[in-house]
Short mmCIF file of C-alpha atoms and ligand atoms in Angstrom, two decimals:
data_model
loop_
_atom_site.label_atom_id
_atom_site.label_comp_id
_atom_site.label_asym_id
_atom_site.label_seq_id
_atom_site.Cartn_x
_atom_site.Cartn_y
_atom_site.Cartn_z
CA UNK P 1 26.54 1.56 97.62
CA UNK P 2 26.10 4.75 95.66
CA UNK P 3 26.23 7.07 98.80
CA UNK P 4 29.39 5.62 100.02
CA UNK P 5 30.89 6.43 96.73
CA UNK P 6 29.43 9.94 96.68
CA UNK P 7 30.98 10.23 100.57
CA UNK P 8 34.39 8.88 99.48
CA UNK P 9 34.59 11.44 96.39
CA UNK P 10 33.80 14.54 98.89
CA UNK P 11 36.93 13.03 100.92
CA UNK P 12 39.36 12.27 97.95
CA UNK P 13 38.18 14.26 95.17
CA UNK P 14 36.07 12.37 92.47
CA UNK P 15 39.00 11.99 90.13
CA UNK P 16 40.40 9.44 92.85
CA UNK P 17 37.27 7.50 93.38
CA UNK P 18 37.79 5.06 90.15
CA UNK P 19 34.68 3.16 89.38
CA UNK P 20 34.26 2.85 85.83
CA UNK P 21 36.86 1.54 83.35
CA UNK P 22 39.57 -0.82 82.99
CA UNK P 23 40.51 -1.51 86.91
CA UNK P 24 42.74 -4.24 86.16
CA UNK P 25 46.16 -2.83 87.24
CA UNK P 26 44.43 -3.18 90.76
CA UNK P 27 42.02 -5.99 90.13
CA UNK P 28 44.55 -8.72 89.09
CA UNK P 29 47.55 -9.74 90.71
CA UNK P 30 51.09 -9.66 89.58
CA UNK P 31 51.14 -13.01 89.02
CA UNK P 32 47.91 -13.26 87.35
CA UNK P 33 46.74 -15.94 89.77
CA UNK P 34 43.37 -14.25 90.45
CA UNK P 35 41.32 -11.60 88.95
CA UNK P 36 38.77 -9.63 91.42
CA UNK P 37 36.33 -7.02 91.05
CA UNK P 38 36.45 -3.61 93.09
CA UNK P 39 33.49 -1.57 94.30
CA UNK P 40 35.93 0.92 93.60
CA UNK P 41 39.50 2.08 93.86
CA UNK P 42 40.21 4.99 96.24
CA UNK P 43 43.36 7.03 96.13
CA UNK P 44 43.73 9.41 99.14
CA UNK P 45 46.36 11.98 99.05
CA UNK P 46 47.02 11.79 102.98
CA UNK P 47 46.51 10.55 106.37
CA UNK P 48 43.77 12.57 107.04
CA UNK P 49 42.10 11.29 104.06
CA UNK P 50 42.92 7.41 104.64
CA UNK P 51 41.44 7.94 108.25
CA UNK P 52 38.47 9.28 106.93
CA UNK P 53 38.04 6.90 104.11
CA UNK P 54 38.04 4.00 106.67
CA UNK P 55 35.59 5.42 109.06
CA UNK P 56 33.00 5.77 106.32
CA UNK P 57 34.13 2.46 105.02
CA UNK P 58 33.45 1.01 108.78
CA UNK P 59 29.98 2.84 109.01
CA UNK P 60 28.71 1.24 106.14
CA UNK P 61 30.43 -2.41 106.78
CA UNK P 62 32.60 -2.03 103.37
CA UNK P 63 35.63 -4.07 103.54
CA UNK P 64 39.03 -2.42 102.22
CA UNK P 65 41.79 -4.17 100.72
CA UNK P 66 45.01 -2.13 101.29
CA UNK P 67 47.34 -1.81 97.95
CA UNK P 68 51.01 -0.35 97.56
CA UNK P 69 52.53 -1.33 93.80
CA UNK P 70 50.54 -4.55 93.41
CA UNK P 71 53.88 -6.51 93.36
CA UNK P 72 52.85 -9.25 95.83
CA UNK P 73 53.14 -12.58 95.30
CA UNK P 74 50.53 -14.38 97.66
CA UNK P 75 47.28 -12.64 96.11
CA UNK P 76 47.44 -10.40 99.39
CA UNK P 77 46.53 -6.98 97.46
CA UNK P 78 43.62 -7.57 95.26
CA UNK P 79 39.90 -7.54 95.94
CA UNK P 80 37.55 -10.81 96.01
CA UNK P 81 35.01 -10.96 93.07
CA UNK P 82 32.30 -9.69 95.01
CA UNK P 83 32.46 -6.50 93.85
CA UNK P 84 31.63 -4.88 97.17
CA UNK P 85 35.10 -4.31 98.36
CA UNK P 86 37.19 -0.91 98.39
CA UNK P 87 40.86 -1.27 96.98
CA UNK P 88 42.75 1.46 99.13
CA UNK P 89 45.77 2.42 96.83
CA UNK P 90 48.46 4.34 98.57
CA UNK P 91 50.30 5.17 95.97
CA UNK P 92 49.63 9.02 95.92
CA UNK P 93 51.22 9.26 99.30
CA UNK P 94 54.75 9.29 98.58
CA UNK P 95 56.31 12.28 100.19
CA UNK P 96 59.64 12.21 101.96
CA UNK P 97 58.29 14.07 105.25
CA UNK P 98 62.04 14.02 106.91
CA UNK P 99 65.55 13.05 106.63
CA UNK P 100 67.26 12.81 109.88
CA UNK P 101 71.09 12.25 109.09
CA UNK P 102 72.02 12.63 112.71
CA UNK P 103 69.74 9.81 113.81
CA UNK P 104 70.38 7.49 110.54
CA UNK P 105 66.77 7.68 109.25
CA UNK P 106 64.36 8.97 107.12
CA UNK P 107 60.26 9.21 107.31
CA UNK P 108 58.58 8.65 104.51
CA UNK P 109 54.77 8.24 102.94
CA UNK P 110 53.62 4.47 102.51
CA UNK P 111 53.25 4.62 98.69
CA UNK P 112 57.17 5.87 98.15
CA UNK P 113 58.18 3.64 95.17
CA UNK P 114 61.31 1.35 97.25
CA UNK P 115 64.03 2.44 94.25
CA UNK P 116 63.13 5.93 94.49
CA UNK P 117 63.98 5.55 98.42
CA UNK P 118 67.02 3.52 97.51
CA UNK P 119 68.34 6.56 95.29
CA UNK P 120 67.14 9.46 97.68
CA UNK P 121 69.52 7.91 100.28
CA UNK P 122 72.19 7.26 97.93
CA UNK P 123 72.08 11.04 97.06
CA UNK P 124 72.40 12.19 100.68
CA UNK P 125 75.71 9.59 100.42
CA UNK P 126 74.16 6.94 102.78
CA UNK P 127 72.59 3.51 102.49
CA UNK P 128 69.12 2.46 102.57
CA UNK P 129 69.64 -1.32 101.83
CA UNK P 130 66.45 -3.04 101.05
CA UNK P 131 66.76 -4.61 97.68
CA UNK P 132 64.46 -6.39 95.63
CA UNK P 133 63.85 -7.51 91.85
CA UNK P 134 60.24 -5.45 92.33
CA UNK P 135 61.75 -2.59 93.64
CA UNK P 136 60.88 -0.23 90.80
CA UNK P 137 57.35 -0.54 91.25
CA UNK P 138 56.90 -1.99 95.10
CA UNK P 139 56.02 0.51 97.74
CA UNK P 140 57.65 0.91 101.34
CA UNK P 141 53.92 0.48 102.48
CA UNK P 142 53.46 -2.88 100.64
CA UNK P 143 57.53 -3.80 101.83
CA UNK P 144 56.25 -3.47 105.49
CA UNK P 145 52.90 -5.27 104.72
CA UNK P 146 54.65 -8.26 103.78
CA UNK P 147 57.63 -7.85 105.98
CA UNK P 148 59.73 -8.31 102.68
CA UNK P 149 63.08 -9.76 102.61
CA UNK P 150 65.39 -9.42 99.09
CA UNK P 151 68.94 -9.82 98.61
CA UNK P 152 70.59 -7.90 101.64
CA UNK P 153 68.67 -9.73 104.71
CA UNK P 154 71.90 -11.29 105.30
CA UNK P 155 73.94 -8.53 106.90
CA UNK P 156 70.52 -5.89 107.28
CA UNK P 157 67.80 -8.02 108.02
CA UNK P 158 64.07 -7.95 106.54
CA UNK P 159 62.03 -4.82 106.34
CA UNK P 160 60.75 -5.50 110.19
CA UNK P 161 64.53 -4.70 111.18
CA UNK P 162 64.92 -1.76 109.08
CA UNK P 163 62.07 -0.23 110.58
CA UNK P 164 62.08 2.30 113.52
CA UNK P 165 58.76 3.37 113.79
CA UNK P 166 55.14 3.40 111.79
CA UNK P 167 52.31 5.51 111.47
CA UNK P 168 48.95 3.58 110.79
CA UNK P 169 45.29 4.46 110.54
CA UNK P 170 43.65 1.51 112.72
CA UNK P 171 39.97 -0.45 111.19
CA UNK P 172 38.15 2.59 113.49
CA UNK P 173 39.59 5.26 111.17
CA UNK P 174 41.83 6.54 113.97
CA UNK P 175 45.76 7.36 113.68
CA UNK P 176 48.12 5.98 115.65
CA UNK P 177 51.42 8.48 115.52
CA UNK P 178 54.07 5.85 116.14
CA UNK P 179 57.14 7.90 114.23
CA UNK P 180 59.16 8.77 116.90
CA UNK P 181 62.10 6.87 115.01
CA UNK P 182 63.75 5.43 118.45
CA UNK P 183 65.86 2.67 118.53
CA UNK P 184 65.10 1.53 122.02
CA UNK P 185 61.45 1.54 123.31
CA UNK P 186 60.23 -1.06 125.79
CA UNK P 187 57.17 0.72 126.73
CA UNK P 188 54.53 -2.65 126.14
CA UNK P 189 53.40 -4.44 123.47
CA UNK P 190 55.24 -3.99 120.10
CA UNK P 191 52.60 -2.57 118.23
CA UNK P 192 54.80 -1.56 115.11
CA UNK P 193 56.40 -5.28 114.79
CA UNK P 194 52.80 -6.56 115.27
CA UNK P 195 51.92 -4.11 112.16
CA UNK P 196 54.57 -5.39 110.08
CA UNK P 197 53.93 -8.35 108.05
CA UNK P 198 50.40 -8.20 108.42
CA UNK P 199 49.85 -7.98 105.23
CA UNK P 200 46.70 -5.06 105.67
CA UNK P 201 44.87 -7.05 108.17
CA UNK P 202 45.47 -5.21 111.04
CA UNK P 203 45.78 -1.66 110.04
CA UNK P 204 46.84 0.61 107.28
CA UNK P 205 50.32 1.85 107.16
CA UNK P 206 50.54 5.42 106.11
CA UNK P 207 53.91 6.46 106.80
CA UNK P 208 57.40 4.84 108.38
CA UNK P 209 60.95 5.78 110.05
CA UNK P 210 63.11 3.61 108.31
CA UNK P 211 66.85 3.04 109.13
CA UNK P 212 69.76 4.41 106.54
CA UNK P 213 73.47 3.21 107.16
CA UNK P 214 76.55 4.39 106.03
CA UNK P 215 77.73 3.70 102.39
CA UNK P 216 80.13 0.71 102.46
CA UNK P 217 83.74 1.93 100.98
CA UNK P 218 83.56 -1.06 98.16
CA UNK P 219 81.51 -3.67 97.19
CA UNK P 220 83.07 -6.83 95.50
CA UNK P 221 81.11 -9.70 93.89
CA UNK P 222 81.92 -12.97 93.17
CA UNK P 223 80.42 -15.94 91.21
CA UNK P 224 81.62 -19.58 92.03
CA UNK P 225 80.33 -23.05 90.81
CA UNK P 226 80.28 -26.04 93.45
CA UNK P 227 79.78 -29.62 93.79
CA UNK P 228 76.57 -29.70 95.91
CA UNK P 229 74.29 -28.01 98.12
CA UNK P 230 76.20 -29.25 101.12
CA UNK P 231 79.38 -27.15 99.84
CA UNK P 232 77.17 -24.01 99.16
CA UNK P 233 76.10 -24.01 103.26
CA UNK P 234 79.88 -24.67 103.91
CA UNK P 235 80.79 -22.06 101.99
CA UNK P 236 78.46 -19.35 103.53
CA UNK P 237 79.72 -20.46 107.13
CA UNK P 238 83.26 -19.59 105.43
CA UNK P 239 81.95 -16.38 104.23
CA UNK P 240 80.68 -15.65 107.38
CA UNK P 241 84.23 -16.37 109.01
CA UNK P 242 86.03 -14.30 106.61
CA UNK P 243 83.61 -11.42 105.75
CA UNK P 244 82.28 -11.08 108.87
CA UNK P 245 79.49 -7.80 108.61
CA UNK P 246 80.96 -7.38 104.92
CA UNK P 247 78.94 -10.05 103.97
CA UNK P 248 75.78 -8.68 102.52
CA UNK P 249 74.54 -11.05 99.59
CA UNK P 250 74.69 -14.87 99.40
CA UNK P 251 72.36 -16.53 96.87
CA UNK P 252 72.44 -19.82 95.41
CA UNK P 253 71.28 -21.39 91.92
CA UNK P 254 70.57 -24.47 90.89
CA UNK P 255 72.08 -25.75 87.25
CA UNK P 256 68.35 -26.12 85.73
CA UNK P 257 67.16 -22.57 87.00
CA UNK P 258 70.73 -20.77 85.28
CA UNK P 259 70.09 -23.14 82.02
CA UNK P 260 66.56 -21.22 81.43
CA UNK P 261 68.46 -17.88 81.67
CA UNK P 262 70.94 -19.22 79.13
CA UNK P 263 68.12 -20.49 77.00
CA UNK P 264 65.67 -17.46 76.91
CA UNK P 265 67.99 -14.55 77.47
CA UNK P 266 71.07 -15.63 75.35
CA UNK P 267 72.44 -12.31 75.87
CA UNK P 268 73.46 -12.65 79.10
CA UNK P 269 76.93 -14.42 79.76
CA UNK P 270 76.60 -16.79 82.43
CA UNK P 271 79.75 -18.08 83.98
CA UNK P 272 80.41 -21.69 83.78
CA UNK P 273 77.10 -22.69 83.36
CA UNK P 274 76.73 -23.63 80.15
CA UNK P 275 79.52 -26.37 80.07
CA UNK P 276 78.54 -29.54 79.12
CA UNK P 277 79.63 -31.07 82.40
CA UNK P 278 78.32 -27.74 84.24
CA UNK P 279 78.19 -28.04 87.77
CA UNK P 280 74.94 -28.69 89.98
CA UNK P 281 74.99 -25.35 92.11
CA UNK P 282 76.19 -21.70 92.08
CA UNK P 283 76.59 -18.94 94.59
CA UNK P 284 76.37 -15.28 93.80
CA UNK P 285 78.39 -13.65 96.96
CA UNK P 286 78.56 -9.65 97.68
CA UNK P 287 81.29 -8.24 100.32
CA UNK P 288 80.70 -4.85 101.00
CA UNK P 289 83.69 -3.37 102.81
CA UNK P 290 83.77 -0.42 104.95
CA UNK P 291 87.79 -0.06 104.49
CA UNK P 292 88.62 -0.12 100.95
CA UNK P 293 88.51 -2.21 97.63
CA UNK P 294 91.81 -3.25 98.34
CA UNK P 295 90.80 -4.55 101.63
CA UNK P 296 87.70 -6.17 100.37
CA UNK P 297 89.96 -7.89 97.35
CA UNK P 298 92.37 -9.29 100.14
CA UNK P 299 89.35 -10.57 102.17
CA UNK P 300 87.39 -12.23 99.14
CA UNK P 301 90.81 -13.71 98.16
CA UNK P 302 91.49 -15.24 101.65
CA UNK P 303 87.75 -16.89 101.60
CA UNK P 304 88.37 -18.00 98.30
CA UNK P 305 91.71 -19.72 98.83
CA UNK P 306 90.27 -21.26 101.40
CA UNK P 307 86.86 -22.84 99.70
CA UNK P 308 89.16 -24.03 97.15
CA UNK P 309 91.57 -26.06 99.55
CA UNK P 310 88.55 -27.04 101.34
CA UNK P 311 86.96 -28.27 97.91
CA UNK P 312 83.76 -26.68 98.39
CA UNK P 313 84.65 -24.43 95.51
CA UNK P 314 85.13 -25.85 91.78
CA UNK P 315 85.71 -22.69 90.11
CA UNK P 316 84.88 -18.82 90.79
CA UNK P 317 85.05 -15.51 89.29
CA UNK P 318 85.20 -11.94 90.77
CA UNK P 319 84.14 -9.15 89.12
CA UNK P 320 86.59 -6.59 88.18
CA UNK P 321 84.38 -3.48 87.78
CA UNK P 322 80.54 -2.24 89.16
CA UNK P 323 79.39 -3.21 85.30
CA UNK P 324 80.41 -7.07 85.53
CA UNK P 325 79.13 -6.80 89.25
CA UNK P 326 75.72 -5.83 88.10
CA UNK P 327 75.47 -8.29 85.34
CA UNK P 328 76.29 -11.30 87.72
CA UNK P 329 73.17 -9.58 89.60
CA UNK P 330 71.45 -9.47 86.67
CA UNK P 331 71.80 -13.34 85.64
CA UNK P 332 70.34 -14.05 89.39
CA UNK P 333 67.52 -11.74 88.83
CA UNK P 334 66.79 -12.97 85.87
CA UNK P 335 65.58 -16.64 86.69
CA UNK P 336 62.28 -15.72 87.79
CA UNK P 337 61.46 -14.34 84.13
CA UNK P 338 63.07 -17.03 82.25
CA UNK P 339 61.26 -19.32 84.20
CA UNK P 340 58.07 -17.73 83.52
CA UNK P 341 59.31 -18.09 79.65
CA UNK P 342 59.77 -21.26 79.92
CA UNK P 343 56.00 -22.18 80.80
CA UNK P 344 53.53 -21.88 84.13
CA UNK P 345 55.13 -23.53 86.94
CA UNK P 346 54.41 -23.98 90.84
CA UNK P 347 56.26 -21.73 93.16
CA UNK P 348 57.49 -22.38 96.78
CA UNK P 349 58.85 -19.69 98.66
CA UNK P 350 60.27 -21.75 101.97
CA UNK P 351 62.83 -21.44 104.67
CA UNK P 352 64.83 -23.67 106.42
CA UNK P 353 67.73 -24.06 108.94
CA UNK P 354 71.00 -23.60 106.49
CA UNK P 355 72.15 -26.43 108.21
CA UNK P 356 69.40 -28.69 107.34
CA UNK P 357 68.84 -27.41 103.45
CA UNK P 358 71.54 -30.01 102.00
CA UNK P 359 69.44 -32.92 103.32
CA UNK P 360 65.81 -31.39 102.65
CA UNK P 361 66.68 -30.84 99.00
CA UNK P 362 68.04 -34.44 98.55
CA UNK P 363 65.05 -35.56 100.06
CA UNK P 364 62.31 -33.29 97.94
CA UNK P 365 64.52 -33.92 94.70
CA UNK P 366 63.96 -37.45 95.24
CA UNK P 367 60.43 -37.33 96.14
CA UNK P 368 59.48 -35.35 93.48
CA UNK P 369 61.39 -37.22 90.85
CA UNK P 370 59.79 -40.50 91.97
CA UNK P 371 56.78 -38.92 92.05
CA UNK P 372 56.43 -37.01 88.81
CA UNK P 373 58.58 -38.38 86.68
CA UNK P 374 60.49 -36.03 84.38
CA UNK P 375 59.70 -33.31 86.75
CA UNK P 376 62.02 -29.88 86.60
CA UNK P 377 63.28 -28.48 90.06
CA UNK P 378 64.33 -24.58 89.41
CA UNK P 379 65.82 -24.26 92.58
CA UNK P 380 67.66 -21.07 93.86
CA UNK P 381 67.09 -18.40 96.49
CA UNK P 382 68.38 -16.66 99.54
CA UNK P 383 70.48 -19.06 101.03
CA UNK P 384 72.30 -16.75 103.53
CA UNK P 385 68.92 -16.71 105.18
CA UNK P 386 67.86 -20.21 104.59
CA UNK P 387 65.23 -19.29 101.88
CA UNK P 388 64.98 -21.11 98.79
CA UNK P 389 62.53 -20.49 95.85
CA UNK P 390 61.95 -24.24 95.54
CA UNK P 391 59.82 -24.12 92.14
CA UNK P 392 58.42 -26.74 90.04
CA UNK P 393 58.43 -26.78 86.66
CA UNK P 394 56.22 -29.15 84.10
CA UNK P 395 58.23 -32.27 82.34
CA UNK P 396 60.19 -30.94 79.12
CA UNK P 397 57.52 -32.18 76.59
CA UNK P 398 54.31 -31.77 79.41
CA UNK P 399 51.97 -28.85 79.00
CA UNK P 400 52.52 -26.37 81.75
CA UNK P 401 48.59 -25.69 82.27
CA UNK P 402 47.72 -29.30 82.37
CA UNK P 403 50.71 -29.83 84.60
CA UNK P 404 49.86 -27.12 87.02
CA UNK P 405 46.30 -28.06 86.89
CA UNK P 406 46.45 -32.02 87.59
CA UNK P 407 49.99 -31.82 89.74
CA UNK P 408 49.45 -28.72 91.66
CA UNK P 409 47.93 -29.87 94.81
CA UNK P 410 50.24 -32.93 94.81
CA UNK P 411 53.42 -31.22 94.20
CA UNK P 412 52.54 -28.59 96.90
CA UNK P 413 51.84 -31.19 99.63
CA UNK P 414 55.04 -33.30 99.01
CA UNK P 415 56.85 -29.97 99.15
CA UNK P 416 55.18 -28.55 102.39
CA UNK P 417 55.12 -31.75 104.29
CA UNK P 418 59.16 -32.26 103.51
CA UNK P 419 58.96 -28.48 104.48
CA UNK P 420 57.27 -29.39 108.02
CA UNK P 421 58.99 -32.59 108.44
CA UNK P 422 62.45 -30.46 108.19
CA UNK P 423 61.29 -27.75 110.67
CA UNK P 424 60.86 -24.68 108.37
CA UNK P 425 58.10 -22.20 106.94
CA UNK P 426 56.02 -22.89 104.02
CA UNK P 427 56.26 -18.63 103.83
CA UNK P 428 60.14 -17.15 104.04
CA UNK P 429 59.25 -13.90 102.79
CA UNK P 430 56.22 -13.31 100.41
CA UNK P 431 53.67 -13.71 102.88
CA UNK P 432 50.37 -16.01 103.28
CA UNK P 433 47.68 -13.45 101.51
CA UNK P 434 44.38 -14.94 99.92
CA UNK P 435 47.06 -18.11 98.40
CA UNK P 436 47.92 -19.96 101.28
CA UNK P 437 45.07 -19.31 103.91
CA UNK P 438 44.78 -23.07 103.77
CA UNK P 439 48.58 -23.66 104.66
CA UNK P 440 48.85 -21.41 107.54
CA UNK P 441 45.56 -23.15 108.65
CA UNK P 442 47.22 -26.83 108.53
CA UNK P 443 50.82 -25.83 109.06
CA UNK P 444 50.51 -23.23 111.74
CA UNK P 445 49.66 -24.59 115.53
CA UNK P 446 46.53 -24.31 117.01
CA UNK P 447 47.83 -21.85 120.00
CA UNK P 448 49.24 -19.63 117.45
CA UNK P 449 46.39 -19.47 114.99
CA UNK P 450 44.22 -19.00 118.25
CA UNK P 451 46.21 -16.13 119.25
CA UNK P 452 46.28 -14.71 115.67
CA UNK P 453 42.20 -14.80 115.85
CA UNK P 454 42.50 -12.86 118.75
CA UNK P 455 44.63 -10.40 117.45
CA UNK P 456 42.46 -9.82 114.55
CA UNK P 457 39.33 -9.85 116.30
CA UNK P 458 40.59 -7.30 118.99
CA UNK P 459 41.77 -4.60 116.56
CA UNK P 460 39.23 -5.35 113.52
CA UNK P 461 36.25 -7.11 115.24
CA UNK P 462 34.05 -6.01 112.11
CA UNK P 463 36.71 -7.72 110.02
CA UNK P 464 36.89 -4.77 107.25
CA UNK P 465 40.54 -4.75 106.90
CA UNK P 466 41.46 -7.28 104.05
CA UNK P 467 39.04 -9.87 105.03
CA UNK P 468 40.14 -13.29 103.53
CA UNK P 469 43.90 -12.80 103.69
CA UNK P 470 45.92 -14.66 106.36
CA UNK P 471 43.19 -15.81 108.15
CA UNK P 472 40.10 -17.98 107.37
CA UNK P 473 37.27 -15.68 108.29
CA UNK P 474 36.00 -17.94 111.47
CA UNK P 475 38.73 -19.78 113.40
CA UNK P 476 37.21 -23.03 112.73
CA UNK P 477 36.63 -22.50 109.23
C1 FAD V 501 60.14 -9.47 90.35
C2 FAD V 501 59.76 -9.89 91.92
C3 FAD V 501 60.51 -9.89 92.61
C4 FAD V 501 60.15 -10.11 94.15
N1 FAD V 501 61.38 -10.19 94.88
C5 FAD V 501 60.83 -10.29 96.20
C6 FAD V 501 61.65 -10.59 97.16
O1 FAD V 501 63.42 -11.04 96.57
N2 FAD V 501 61.61 -10.50 98.51
C7 FAD V 501 60.40 -10.42 98.89
O2 FAD V 501 60.10 -10.35 99.99
N3 FAD V 501 59.16 -10.24 97.90
C8 FAD V 501 59.93 -10.33 96.53
N4 FAD V 501 58.79 -9.86 95.95
C9 FAD V 501 57.30 -9.95 96.38
C10 FAD V 501 56.89 -7.90 96.48
O3 FAD V 501 57.41 -7.42 95.44
C11 FAD V 501 56.78 -7.94 97.67
O4 FAD V 501 56.07 -8.43 98.78
C12 FAD V 501 56.74 -6.40 98.13
O5 FAD V 501 57.02 -5.88 99.35
C13 FAD V 501 55.25 -5.86 97.95
O6 FAD V 501 55.09 -4.56 97.73
P1 FAD V 501 54.01 -3.65 97.03
O7 FAD V 501 53.95 -2.32 97.19
O8 FAD V 501 54.12 -4.25 95.65
O9 FAD V 501 52.78 -4.41 98.04
P2 FAD V 501 51.37 -4.74 97.54
O10 FAD V 501 51.50 -6.10 96.44
O11 FAD V 501 50.49 -3.52 96.95
O12 FAD V 501 50.78 -5.27 98.77
C14 FAD V 501 51.41 -6.68 99.74
C15 FAD V 501 50.68 -6.70 100.66
O13 FAD V 501 50.60 -5.39 101.48
C16 FAD V 501 49.38 -5.08 102.12
N5 FAD V 501 49.87 -3.77 101.95
C17 FAD V 501 50.15 -2.90 101.17
N6 FAD V 501 50.22 -1.70 101.55
C18 FAD V 501 50.09 -1.54 102.44
C19 FAD V 501 50.04 -0.56 103.42
N7 FAD V 501 50.29 0.76 102.92
N8 FAD V 501 49.70 -0.63 104.67
C20 FAD V 501 49.13 -2.04 105.13
N9 FAD V 501 49.28 -3.04 104.30
C21 FAD V 501 49.28 -2.81 103.06
C22 FAD V 501 48.35 -5.44 100.75
O14 FAD V 501 47.23 -5.65 101.37
C23 FAD V 501 49.08 -7.03 100.76
O15 FAD V 501 48.43 -7.82 101.62
C24 FAD V 501 58.80 -10.04 94.26
C25 FAD V 501 58.10 -9.63 93.55
C26 FAD V 501 58.31 -9.72 92.01
C27 FAD V 501 57.14 -9.17 91.35
#
């Protein structure tokens, strides 16, 4: 192994092969669910170095775990405990190669931090709409690797819909130059879309051409209280009808989720939710208008008037300024942190057709309450995309660690069986990683699994790219 490390030092420079010392930032996942041990962390500076590293690893039969910001939530970016895997960190590859204003696109390297790309687009008077709470740390390579969603999907789509082309290093250490930036290209199998969402198991993304958009003339945010989940889905339909392409955000939050924000972040002012008889659900809506603020406000007012008339909104506030809008978004983005403050919990990132969500929630809430008395449900998420973070917290007096140890399997079983019964997905946006390999095995159809194994075998026959992520190592395992 020391011979391999020597060759890798020769390729990327000795200071970029981290072998000793504290490597916890690379070896432990963001949620601290898994801690592995790497043979080394290798930090190439460009695509040719990535390709050379892969060739050396392939020759040595050493597996590679691609890593960006290590903010993934499915344990896909950290090594196993064997001490034999290389973590390939792309963070040094953070150049912006080109901004093509006429094509409304830019070509950026995989290690670019998402927030830096948003700021760059903004400086150019344009919009890069991918937005998620980890944007200060996650990289575009990781966003593509997981096909990240976030808060603007209802209008702009997942990362896949934002991508026009990729540059990828294959498992054999060859470079696929697919950065044409074309919006139409029906020339055979869609390799770009195959790579996106493959969580580092089919190739290493080294650069991408991403779409840019005109900046909206005005953005307005509203926060509404609702009598039930069915009203939230009804409001979503009205928002599509009244705002059209202006609807850029539609987030739902349950009362208990907001009560945790109030408890753990008392400095935040949460509209309506602190009241004694607080309504059970809340929605954060964003309207991005291409004309003017006045036009945006008029459309919002028409929407809310209709929603009040229909009885699907009980109360609503519309932000008066950008800073008020930020404060409202901050409430929504604080839920995961407030939940963590309350103690360890069991997370689910599920999607179900929006029309079926009210029935699903009624069913799953009742089931969990019956099977685990006192259990607390932290339900929130991107309802505009049919995506709920349907998380489960220990009963109030319970020890979260004991709860996790004793109830996690049962809770997951109840939730995922219900999701399957409602025709949904057990992973909407966080991917499969190493955490949910058994769930994919259980809930994906045998035909789909066999095609996935065939693709993996064809592109990475040695199985050196992120083994143990997404697929069990053999089809029957
Ligand atoms: C607070 C918080 C909020 C979040 N909110 C959201 C959200 O709203 N929506 C959402 O979808 N996700 C969300 N996430 C999850 C996470 O931020 C995303 O999955 C993000 O896209 C991961 O980017 P990363 O650079 O950190 O990737 P990493 O965590 O480093 O890697 C993730 C996966 O991609 C692979 N990978 C990384 N780089 C490459 C590459 N260059 N080529 C090939 N494969 C690669 C890794 O091997 C791994 O399998 C959130 C996470 C946190 C901590």
